Amino acid sequence: MSANTLWTACLDRLQGKVSEQQLNTWLRPLHAEESEGTLRLLAPNQFVFEHVRDHLLNAIEGTVNELQPAEGGCQVRLGIGGAEWPQEAVASRRERPAAAEPRRATPRPQGPVSNLNPAFTFDTFVEGKSNQLARAASLQVAENPGVAYNPLFIYGGVGLGKTHLMHAIGHSILARHPEGRIIYLHSERFVADMIKALQHNAIDEFKQHYRSADALLIDDIQFFAGKERSQEEFFHTFNALLEGQQQIILTSDRYPKEVEGLEERLKSRFGWGLTIAIEPPELETRVAILQRKAEQAGIELPSEVAFFMGKRIRSNIRELEGSLRRVIANAHFTGKPITLDFAKDALRDLLAVQNKLITLENIQKTVADYYRVKVADLLSTRRSRSIARPRQIAMALAKELTQHSLPEIGQAFGGRDHTTVLHACRKIAELREADASLDEDYSNLLRTLSS
Amino acid sequence: MSAAHQRQLPLDLRLRDTSRFAGFYPGGNRLARDAVAALAVGSARTEPQILLHGPAGVGKTHLLQAACHQGHERGEPVAYLPLAELAAAPPLAVLDGLERARLVALDDLDAVIGKGDWDEALFGLLNRLRDAGCRVLLAAVAAPDGLASPLPDLTSRLAWGPVFRMQAPEEDDLKRILAQRAALRGLELPESVADYLLRHYRRDLVALLQLLDRLDLAALAEQRRLTIPFVRDQLARP
């Protein structure tokens, strides 16, 4: 990339003319290639291409010609495409010719390189009651691909390890048959590829590509719902693979028959092999997963912390891992050891508490409900204790929970002066020290508002 | 020299200042800044995805822009998407092919989540970015659960990496940032005036910086210094 001296110089010069956001949104995504007399700029997609062409191309050309005022100047050509990047999980991205008008690539022939995630193997899969059946079935398929169970349909909620098992089967097949062609993709990729193939009269290559797989792994099949043309195409691919005893593995967030918007004939075929559920992991498995992940990251995770996290984050494994990453990041950047308090502190940002947007109206309503008074009373000029105290509490909460200024808060409470708000805040702070029941009320309200 | 000409230089400085790590005032967000800075250079021990959340004016956009700038300096294609501005565009077209970049920053997720086809398109993008080994920065007003996407698949992917809640600047931080930004414009902002602004205007950094822009312009036009009477007078104007 560093060879792009002209483009780099051009961007440097444009920094003074367009905003940083424009640079980051429209210009820095462009991939540049220079050859004599031509600067080819490749946009990642049509949308960026059009914006640059319509709004920025003149500025780019002007700048380039300022930099290279040689005879004939330098021609700027805009296209769509991108670079090869080394991490070839992206075996899919062949460079596209830049043209004055964007062209789309046809589905690319894929070499023996697979795009399986190297981390997703059977060895790294943590087994528990919730997933042991799915794991056992996956092992069988891995040993006898195309024969044991075809298709293998794994279903379960988000983030429970369906993709992990699918990739593990792929790795295992490759280990036995290194020349095998394993294609893994999300269903929406299949849809997008098919649309592109249709646009470019390349549907035969498309068919050939998918039908030549020794194993075809499609994730989240529920996103085929309502896409009839893709279902039709997939139906034929499916049949061809099955006939050729090529393995098909599918995942979905629900039982095949329950996927709405999916053709009946597909649903019934999905059931021809083995359909197996993967359940949310129970606490022990969640804890085991955390400990295994921590070990892999080379981190000491005390078991009380693992249990705390396992108890708090029940939804799925992806979020469990995300929260572990947050704890690890905190440890890494602060250099502190991971203790229970440390983990609680790190996870506060993830757990939804305090994440809602809190408005002044919301505070007034919540406080009014709590004390069984009317919002109108809080805003009125009435000064009886039963109204004034809740009003002061509401003001103090507003100061604590919002970014409004004192005059703004005063304004929102029936046009009071900012000194009144200031007085309320001080008064409540004092009372919370002296009066346990008021302190409890305040804490309750704080909790209600921020959860 | 015309007034407009005089303004050119400080304005330019300000723009860059808000898009570099060096110009980021960490306050309570040191950890988030360090994590994002590590992601920006793709250091081995960092996560490929980070989500920042918090209300406007806490520095989310600043960190995203700074990371993009840093990635660009390393010679990588980067893409910053202000989703609030792009919300009306067709999601699939906007998000197509972004896995060609090495670092993608999606700002204002809350502006599009739950709207039309955005959730599914974002879900697809996050999968592609992950498959392509692309680094991802996300920013929103709330944590993944709080964004209430109708698509649980998306919610769980938003929480793939560490999630940081950005802390709003304390009053002292705000005053320091204001003074620093004023100085960049060649303006002197006395502490008493900063106090006055915080008490009488919003304690919201974005709003305060916009106000500072306005005051800068007015001070220049009227050849005045920033004093409390001058500021009070300006605030009273529509």
XYZ file of C-alpha atoms in Angstrom:
689
model
C 0.000 0.000 0.000
C 2.825 2.393 0.751
C 3.566 2.474 -2.974
C 0.593 4.764 -3.364
C 2.590 7.914 -3.023
C 0.424 10.032 -5.276
C -2.820 9.065 -3.544
C -1.279 9.554 -0.106
C -0.072 13.004 -1.089
C -3.471 13.761 -2.565
C -5.257 12.767 0.659
C -2.843 14.855 2.696
C -3.638 17.858 0.619
C -7.373 17.198 0.725
C -7.242 17.224 4.524
C -7.319 20.979 4.443
C -10.299 21.070 2.077
C -12.716 18.466 3.295
C -13.694 17.540 6.832
C -12.203 14.650 8.717
C -15.537 12.885 8.575
C -15.717 13.188 4.807
C -12.232 11.806 4.568
C -13.060 8.835 6.746
C -16.449 8.177 5.196
C -15.745 8.616 1.502
C -12.061 8.914 0.695
C -10.107 6.720 3.058
C -12.169 3.641 2.138
C -10.890 3.920 -1.437
C -8.247 1.497 -2.542
C -5.709 3.125 -4.850
C -3.574 1.693 -7.601
C -1.119 3.780 -9.539
C 0.388 3.057 -12.880
C 1.906 5.419 -15.371
C -0.426 8.278 -16.021
C -3.377 6.709 -14.228
C -4.613 6.687 -10.676
C -7.233 3.992 -10.198
C -9.463 4.421 -7.191
C -11.634 1.526 -6.151
C -14.658 2.165 -3.942
C -15.853 -0.658 -1.703
C -19.350 -0.443 -3.166
C -21.654 1.320 -5.599
C -22.929 3.684 -2.929
C -19.498 5.100 -2.144
C -18.641 5.059 -5.837
C -21.607 7.265 -6.695
C -21.041 9.681 -3.857
C -17.396 10.145 -4.727
C -18.186 10.477 -8.422
C -20.886 13.085 -7.812
C -19.335 15.110 -5.020
C -15.628 14.588 -4.685
C -14.170 13.512 -8.009
C -13.614 17.085 -9.145
C -11.693 17.905 -6.004
C -9.618 14.746 -6.366
C -8.805 15.460 -9.999
C -7.934 19.050 -9.219
C -5.617 18.000 -6.418
C -3.972 15.260 -8.441
C -3.248 17.669 -11.252
C -1.846 20.211 -8.813
C 0.513 17.520 -7.600
C 1.392 16.200 -11.037
C 1.144 19.053 -13.457
C 3.091 17.098 -16.088
C 1.993 17.151 -19.710
C -1.222 15.266 -20.142
C -1.565 15.201 -16.342
C -2.733 12.149 -14.517
C -5.986 10.450 -15.258
C -8.159 9.500 -12.321
C -10.339 6.452 -12.873
C -12.969 5.459 -10.428
C -14.288 1.939 -10.057
C -15.534 -0.585 -7.569
C -13.380 -3.219 -5.989
C -10.694 -3.701 -3.427
C -7.389 -5.192 -2.528
C -6.375 -8.694 -1.633
C -5.749 -8.870 2.049
C -3.472 -11.529 3.389
C -5.766 -13.092 5.968
C -7.384 -15.295 3.412
C -10.422 -16.368 5.207
C -11.495 -14.126 2.343
C -10.620 -16.519 -0.421
C -13.611 -14.948 -2.063
C -12.253 -11.561 -2.914
C -10.678 -11.431 -6.285
C -9.647 -8.117 -7.569
C -11.998 -6.554 -9.965
C -11.075 -4.543 -13.004
C -11.664 -0.865 -12.484
C -13.863 0.533 -15.157
C -15.571 3.808 -15.717
C -18.756 2.036 -14.706
C -18.804 -0.455 -11.883
C -18.769 -4.107 -12.743
C -19.669 -6.908 -10.475
C -17.682 -10.032 -10.106
C -19.178 -13.402 -10.796
C -18.889 -15.951 -7.996
C -15.275 -16.765 -7.724
C -13.712 -20.146 -8.153
C -12.425 -21.122 -4.766
C -9.178 -22.919 -4.307
C -8.581 -25.549 -1.666
C -8.398 -22.764 0.936
C -11.378 -22.991 3.245
C -12.819 -20.063 5.139
C -13.331 -21.933 8.368
C -12.519 -20.173 11.588
C -9.386 -21.896 12.937
C -10.570 -21.385 16.508
C -13.730 -23.425 16.025
C -12.641 -27.037 16.431
C -13.983 -29.950 18.467
C -11.064 -29.463 20.850
C -12.139 -25.955 21.750
C -15.811 -26.868 22.071
C -16.891 -27.032 25.703
C -19.316 -29.872 26.162
C -22.214 -29.781 28.575
C -25.626 -31.300 29.032
C -27.144 -28.702 26.764
C -25.057 -29.513 23.721
C -23.743 -33.038 24.083
C -26.209 -34.572 21.638
C -25.448 -31.989 19.008
C -21.763 -32.550 19.537
C -22.072 -36.326 19.252
C -24.052 -36.042 16.021
C -21.492 -33.599 14.646
C -18.673 -36.010 15.386
C -20.522 -38.739 13.503
C -20.983 -36.502 10.500
C -17.330 -35.529 10.617
C -16.332 -39.176 10.492
C -18.689 -40.172 7.699
C -19.469 -37.061 5.710
C -22.246 -37.418 3.182
C -23.261 -40.740 4.680
C -24.073 -40.602 8.360
C -26.665 -37.859 8.478
C -27.400 -35.746 5.464
C -28.360 -33.014 5.909
C -27.344 -32.276 9.458
C -29.614 -29.564 10.755
C -28.535 -27.881 13.994
C -30.963 -25.453 15.562
C -31.002 -23.326 18.692
C -30.986 -19.726 19.933
C -28.356 -17.143 19.078
C -24.841 -17.559 20.353
C -25.075 -21.153 21.580
C -22.339 -22.690 19.450
C -24.071 -23.795 16.246
C -21.454 -22.141 14.040
C -18.696 -23.552 16.200
C -19.921 -27.136 15.679
C -20.392 -26.570 11.990
C -16.828 -25.336 11.575
C -15.515 -28.143 13.771
C -17.061 -30.673 11.372
C -15.449 -28.845 8.462
C -12.007 -28.915 10.098
C -12.374 -32.542 10.931
C -13.324 -33.468 7.340
C -10.370 -31.445 6.049
C -8.015 -33.193 8.426
C -8.998 -36.518 6.861
C -9.331 -35.250 3.303
C -6.990 -32.300 2.913
C -8.012 -31.844 -0.717
C -11.691 -31.570 0.181
C -13.650 -28.470 -0.712
C -15.535 -27.100 2.236
C -17.658 -24.051 1.655
C -18.947 -22.182 4.652
C -21.192 -19.153 4.351
C -24.076 -17.280 5.877
C -27.368 -17.644 4.099
C -27.458 -13.959 3.196
C -24.177 -14.411 1.345
C -25.791 -17.130 -0.720
C -28.643 -14.753 -1.523
C -26.305 -11.883 -2.392
C -24.101 -14.074 -4.582
C -27.103 -15.401 -6.406
C -28.422 -11.915 -7.109
C -25.046 -10.845 -8.456
C -24.828 -13.971 -10.588
C -28.274 -13.291 -12.023
C -27.321 -9.701 -12.809
C -24.270 -10.835 -14.700
C -25.628 -13.887 -16.434
C -23.323 -16.018 -14.399
C -25.843 -18.342 -12.828
C -24.146 -21.422 -14.263
C -20.872 -20.555 -12.550
C -22.826 -19.908 -9.416
C -24.405 -23.368 -9.557
C -21.117 -24.984 -10.382
C -19.424 -23.263 -7.469
C -21.802 -24.547 -4.836
C -22.408 -27.957 -6.340
C -18.732 -28.777 -6.446
C -18.406 -28.615 -2.670
C -17.612 -31.752 -0.709
C -19.381 -30.150 2.173
C -21.627 -27.101 2.068
C -22.163 -25.328 5.382
C -24.865 -22.678 5.497
C -25.446 -20.698 8.659
C -28.684 -19.108 9.852
C -30.897 -20.556 7.178
C -33.868 -18.636 8.607
C -32.701 -15.628 6.610
C -33.836 -17.429 3.474
C -37.365 -16.657 4.625
C -39.389 -14.830 2.019
C -36.602 -14.952 -0.566
C -38.299 -17.233 -3.029
C -35.839 -17.152 -5.874
C -32.979 -18.002 -3.522
C -34.976 -20.826 -2.008
C -35.667 -22.196 -5.458
C -31.981 -22.101 -6.319
C -30.997 -23.561 -3.014
C -33.544 -26.342 -3.449
C -31.808 -27.483 -6.614
C -28.347 -27.143 -5.114
C -29.547 -29.118 -2.131
C -30.859 -31.957 -4.280
C -27.727 -32.085 -6.386
C -25.500 -32.298 -3.324
C -27.622 -34.933 -1.690
C -27.547 -37.064 -4.805
C -23.780 -36.764 -4.986
C -23.495 -37.771 -1.305
C -21.917 -34.426 -0.560
C -22.487 -33.305 3.016
C -24.884 -30.478 3.806
C -24.902 -28.826 7.209
C -27.438 -26.161 8.064
C -28.159 -24.098 11.142
C -31.164 -22.088 12.146
C -32.476 -20.349 15.209
C -35.522 -22.640 15.253
C -36.865 -26.026 14.289
C -37.091 -26.217 10.469
C -40.864 -26.585 10.412
C -41.178 -23.377 12.428
C -39.211 -21.152 10.094
C -41.820 -18.875 8.586
C -41.571 -17.895 4.950
C -39.754 -21.077 3.987
C -41.206 -23.326 1.284
C -42.751 -26.553 2.486
C -40.651 -28.714 0.221
C -37.484 -27.241 1.710
C -38.733 -27.710 5.244
C -39.517 -31.321 4.591
C -36.150 -31.986 2.956
C -34.353 -30.387 5.871
C -35.835 -33.149 7.965
C -34.480 -35.983 5.812
C -31.236 -36.269 7.706
C -30.851 -35.481 11.363
C -32.313 -32.469 13.101
C -30.764 -31.727 16.432
C -31.232 -29.007 19.020
C -28.625 -27.139 20.982
C -29.937 -25.702 24.244
C -28.768 -22.752 26.308
C -25.933 -23.905 28.546
C -26.596 -24.446 32.228
C -24.551 -22.607 34.821
C -21.796 -25.225 35.131
C -21.212 -25.196 31.396
C -21.177 -21.396 31.300
C -18.562 -21.375 34.011
C -16.534 -24.066 32.237
C -16.664 -22.048 29.014
C -15.422 -18.936 30.793
C -12.593 -20.833 32.401
C -11.572 -22.454 29.145
C -11.618 -19.118 27.315
C -9.627 -17.429 30.043
C -7.089 -20.200 29.899
C -6.769 -19.750 26.151
C -6.222 -16.041 26.668
C -3.567 -16.797 29.258
C -5.570 -15.126 32.008
C -6.105 -16.214 35.583
C -9.847 -16.187 36.214
C -10.730 -16.927 39.848
C -13.655 -19.299 40.085
C -15.752 -16.873 42.160
C -15.480 -14.434 39.262
C -16.367 -17.127 36.722
C -19.422 -18.053 38.812
C -20.465 -14.437 39.187
C -20.253 -13.885 35.440
C -21.931 -17.189 34.635
C -24.821 -16.259 36.917
C -25.236 -12.755 35.605
C -24.978 -13.473 31.894
C -27.365 -16.246 31.029
C -28.498 -15.249 27.589
C -25.900 -16.876 25.386
C -22.278 -17.818 24.949
C -21.417 -15.022 22.564
C -22.354 -12.423 25.159
C -20.637 -14.431 27.835
C -17.432 -14.308 25.820
C -17.942 -10.637 25.031
C -18.159 -9.894 28.742
C -15.061 -11.943 29.450
C -13.243 -9.922 26.796
C -14.288 -6.759 28.563
C -12.924 -8.030 31.870
C -9.699 -9.083 30.181
C -9.388 -5.711 28.440
C -9.761 -3.931 31.774
C -7.119 -6.145 33.345
C -4.823 -5.638 30.405
C -5.059 -1.861 30.340
C -5.061 -1.239 34.086
C -2.565 -3.949 34.995
C -4.786 -4.958 37.933
C -5.596 -8.542 38.916
C -9.090 -9.859 38.213
C -11.098 -9.948 41.420
C -14.818 -10.099 42.015
C -15.118 -6.347 42.510
C -12.953 -5.739 39.513
C -15.238 -7.889 37.351
C -18.393 -6.250 38.710
C -16.960 -2.890 37.866
C -15.941 -3.925 34.353
C -19.324 -5.448 33.568
C -21.424 -2.526 34.687
C -21.048 -1.084 31.212
C -22.463 -4.166 29.554
C -25.354 -4.981 31.818
C -28.220 -2.846 30.674
C -28.506 -0.981 33.980
C -28.097 2.775 33.633
C -28.139 2.561 29.896
C -31.557 4.001 29.233
C -31.900 7.596 28.231
C -33.336 9.479 31.147
C -35.438 12.564 30.519
C -36.736 15.215 32.886
C -40.330 14.196 32.101
C -39.480 10.631 32.919
C -38.018 11.633 36.273
C -41.019 13.794 37.140
C -43.447 11.035 36.275
C -41.539 8.349 38.157
C -41.205 10.485 41.282
C -44.863 11.538 41.127
C -45.947 7.891 40.830
C -43.688 6.876 43.684
C -45.139 9.470 46.066
C -48.648 9.212 44.634
C -48.883 12.851 43.720
C -49.599 14.434 40.369
C -46.884 15.665 38.015
C -48.856 18.913 37.848
C -48.367 19.284 41.630
C -44.623 18.954 41.266
C -44.658 21.753 38.742
C -47.087 23.908 40.715
C -46.279 26.616 43.246
C -47.640 24.555 46.153
C -45.167 24.427 48.989
C -46.667 21.908 51.418
C -44.148 19.334 52.619
C -45.961 16.450 50.848
C -45.342 18.151 47.520
C -42.163 20.111 48.152
C -40.108 17.106 49.271
C -40.872 14.955 46.207
C -40.208 18.010 44.055
C -36.799 18.483 45.638
C -36.018 14.812 45.187
C -37.002 14.985 41.537
C -34.741 17.994 41.054
C -31.823 16.273 42.741
C -32.362 13.192 40.571
C -32.477 15.390 37.483
C -29.150 16.911 38.441
C -27.636 13.491 39.083
C -29.022 11.621 36.086
C -29.157 14.150 33.254
C -26.846 16.660 31.714
C -29.286 19.531 31.961
C -28.059 22.739 33.551
C -29.565 24.040 36.766
C -31.521 26.784 34.959
C -32.894 24.201 32.532
C -33.972 21.958 35.361
C -35.576 24.928 37.105
C -37.375 25.802 33.901
C -38.747 22.282 33.606
C -40.135 22.474 37.156
C -42.663 25.224 36.558
C -40.145 27.935 35.688
C -38.206 27.991 38.951
C -34.911 29.765 39.440
C -31.644 27.841 39.247
C -30.842 28.742 42.861
C -33.984 26.824 43.873
C -32.633 23.741 42.133
C -29.255 24.190 43.779
C -30.932 24.491 47.166
C -32.957 21.324 46.496
C -29.838 19.353 45.609
C -28.059 20.441 48.791
C -31.092 19.829 50.944
C -31.575 16.294 49.622
C -27.892 15.492 50.039
C -28.172 16.597 53.695
C -31.382 14.675 54.309
C -29.981 11.496 52.825
C -27.302 11.578 55.500
C -29.763 12.208 58.299
C -32.929 10.368 57.284
C -32.603 6.688 56.436
C -36.095 6.329 55.011
C -35.620 9.268 52.668
C -32.300 7.844 51.644
C -34.005 4.579 50.835
C -36.669 6.349 48.789
C -34.005 8.155 46.851
C -32.067 4.955 46.189
C -35.222 3.166 45.055
C -35.995 5.942 42.618
C -32.448 6.001 41.361
C -32.629 2.271 40.733
C -36.013 2.462 39.022
C -34.897 5.242 36.734
C -31.611 3.718 35.741
C -32.647 0.150 35.108
C -7.319 40.874 6.284
C -10.968 39.933 6.320
C -12.597 38.380 9.350
C -13.400 35.253 7.384
C -9.792 34.816 6.457
C -8.587 35.180 10.021
C -10.920 32.417 11.118
C -9.650 29.871 8.651
C -6.636 28.670 10.567
C -8.057 28.020 14.035
C -11.101 26.275 12.569
C -8.873 23.920 10.642
C -6.875 23.122 13.761
C -10.032 22.328 15.657
C -11.211 19.858 13.060
C -8.047 17.844 13.281
C -7.896 18.105 16.990
C -11.228 16.310 17.313
C -10.054 13.417 15.220
C -6.781 12.442 16.859
C -6.093 10.424 19.963
C -3.752 13.186 21.120
C -6.626 15.670 21.225
C -8.881 13.356 23.238
C -9.386 14.443 26.794
C -9.736 11.117 28.611
C -11.497 12.099 31.843
C -13.199 8.901 32.997
C -12.670 7.243 29.631
C -9.019 6.350 29.757
C -9.722 2.632 29.481
C -12.014 3.016 26.493
C -9.476 5.253 24.789
C -6.643 2.793 25.362
C -8.716 -0.123 24.111
C -9.794 1.748 20.977
C -6.251 2.965 20.330
C -4.988 -0.617 20.568
C -7.700 -1.768 18.167
C -6.783 1.033 15.769
C -3.263 -0.302 15.347
C -4.430 -3.913 15.426
C -2.092 -4.936 18.200
C -2.103 -8.635 18.876
C -3.692 -8.540 22.303
C -6.700 -6.522 21.356
C -10.160 -7.526 20.392
C -11.340 -7.219 16.825
C -14.520 -5.442 17.941
C -15.388 -2.807 20.526
C -18.680 -1.080 21.251
C -18.803 2.329 22.937
C -22.018 3.684 24.348
C -23.222 6.786 26.103
C -25.137 9.982 25.388
C -24.038 12.613 22.890
C -20.987 14.624 23.844
C -18.985 11.973 25.670
C -16.426 11.476 22.886
C -17.588 8.401 20.975
C -17.294 9.983 17.544
C -13.954 11.477 18.454
C -12.521 8.042 19.263
C -13.995 6.483 16.124
C -12.556 9.209 13.926
C -9.205 9.010 15.648
C -9.060 5.252 15.102
C -9.867 5.694 11.410
C -7.209 8.317 11.082
C -4.687 6.069 12.762
C -5.619 3.109 10.570
C -5.253 5.270 7.507
C -1.813 6.406 8.643
C -0.859 2.740 8.673
C -1.793 2.551 5.019
C -5.010 0.627 5.476
C -8.351 1.362 3.861
C -10.722 2.408 6.625
C -14.382 3.365 6.573
C -16.333 5.573 8.959
C -20.111 5.430 8.644
C -22.223 8.143 10.296
C -25.394 6.033 10.307
C -27.633 8.869 11.479
C -26.818 10.670 8.235
C -27.111 7.540 6.135
C -30.336 6.256 7.690
C -32.479 7.138 4.680
C -30.228 5.323 2.219
C -30.777 1.649 1.313
C -28.956 -0.372 3.987
C -27.659 -3.152 1.754
C -26.147 -0.653 -0.668
C -24.523 1.369 2.104
C -23.012 -1.663 3.812
C -22.027 -3.617 0.714
C -18.373 -4.521 0.278
C -17.183 -2.822 3.470
C -15.285 -5.978 4.400
C -12.714 -4.708 1.897
C -11.633 -2.163 4.491
C -9.411 -3.248 7.366
C -11.114 -1.092 9.960
C -14.796 -0.163 9.901
C -16.377 2.300 12.324
C -20.175 2.383 12.609
C -21.363 5.480 14.459
C -24.907 6.228 15.725
C -26.155 2.643 15.539
C -29.231 3.682 17.505
C -30.302 5.891 14.599
C -30.960 2.859 12.393
C -31.574 -0.101 14.681
C -35.185 -1.208 14.544
C -35.740 0.689 11.290
C -36.707 -1.226 8.162
C -34.068 -3.551 6.817
C -31.178 -2.102 8.797
C -31.013 -4.779 11.469
C -30.675 -7.631 9.032
C -28.203 -5.692 6.890
C -26.059 -4.861 9.943
C -26.193 -8.462 11.072
C -24.939 -9.547 7.652
C -22.204 -6.922 7.699
C -20.906 -7.906 11.134
C -20.692 -11.523 9.979
C -18.786 -10.539 6.843
C -16.427 -8.258 8.724
C -15.672 -11.015 11.197
C -15.111 -13.581 8.444
C -12.793 -11.149 6.665
C -10.768 -10.466 9.816
C -11.736 -6.804 9.751
C -11.530 -4.672 12.906
C -14.818 -3.121 13.999
C -15.723 -0.120 16.130
C -19.327 0.518 17.109
C -20.967 3.468 18.839
C -24.491 3.929 20.147
C -26.411 5.705 22.892
C -27.070 2.458 24.753
C -25.525 -0.943 25.387
C -26.543 -3.765 23.004
C -29.450 -4.894 25.187
C -30.714 -1.351 25.512
C -30.798 -0.788 21.761
C -33.766 -3.148 21.512
C -33.100 -4.546 18.085
C -35.943 -6.797 16.938
C -33.229 -9.187 15.758
C -31.597 -11.039 18.682
C -28.939 -12.273 16.253
C -27.801 -8.680 15.855
C -27.950 -7.871 19.571
C -25.701 -10.768 20.428
C -23.199 -9.839 17.720
C -23.038 -6.269 18.969
C -21.868 -7.729 22.277
C -19.224 -9.865 20.589
C -16.361 -7.773 21.886
C -15.853 -5.583 24.934
C -18.541 -2.989 25.615
C -17.546 0.315 27.192
C -19.865 2.867 28.681
C -18.392 6.291 28.094
C -18.499 8.580 31.105
C -19.843 12.067 30.674
C -17.187 14.642 31.493
C -17.287 16.044 35.015
C -17.675 19.786 35.400
C -13.950 20.244 35.866
C -13.286 18.197 32.738
C -15.759 20.296 30.782
C -14.092 23.505 31.887
C -10.685 22.169 30.960
C -11.860 21.006 27.535
C -13.564 24.330 26.881
C -10.486 26.279 27.858
C -8.310 24.062 25.680
C -10.578 24.416 22.676
C -10.882 28.154 23.205
C -7.109 28.427 23.334
C -6.862 26.596 20.027
C -8.998 29.331 18.527
C -6.809 31.989 20.054
C -9.529 32.895 22.536
C -9.037 33.363 26.215
C -11.790 31.794 28.296
C -11.516 32.992 31.905
C -12.552 30.447 34.501
C -15.374 32.656 35.723
C -16.838 32.711 32.241
C -16.481 28.926 31.914
C -18.319 28.595 35.242
C -21.025 30.869 33.973
C -21.459 28.796 30.802
C -21.799 25.587 32.758
C -24.348 27.063 35.090
C -26.435 28.815 32.498
C -26.095 26.590 29.484
C -26.269 22.820 29.053
C -23.646 20.588 30.616
C -23.369 18.853 27.313
C -20.058 19.017 25.535
C -21.421 19.015 21.989
C -23.752 21.900 22.787
C -21.026 23.761 24.650
C -18.579 23.433 21.785
C -21.186 24.654 19.338
C -21.800 27.570 21.642
C -18.077 28.230 21.719
C -18.099 28.373 17.913
C -20.870 30.934 18.084
C -19.119 32.985 20.743
C -15.896 32.849 18.775
C -17.614 34.272 15.732
C -19.437 36.944 17.699
C -16.330 37.952 19.635
C -14.484 38.360 16.377
C -17.273 40.296 14.717
C -17.735 42.638 17.656
C -14.071 42.753 18.621
C -14.913 41.752 22.178
C -13.310 39.487 24.710
C -15.153 36.676 26.442
C -16.591 38.305 29.544
C -19.670 37.398 31.521
C -21.711 40.391 30.286
C -20.758 39.605 26.713
C -21.666 35.926 27.079
C -24.916 36.715 28.893
C -25.809 39.062 26.102
C -25.050 36.404 23.482
C -27.037 33.727 25.287
C -30.056 36.002 25.394
C -30.065 36.266 21.607
C -32.094 33.738 19.671
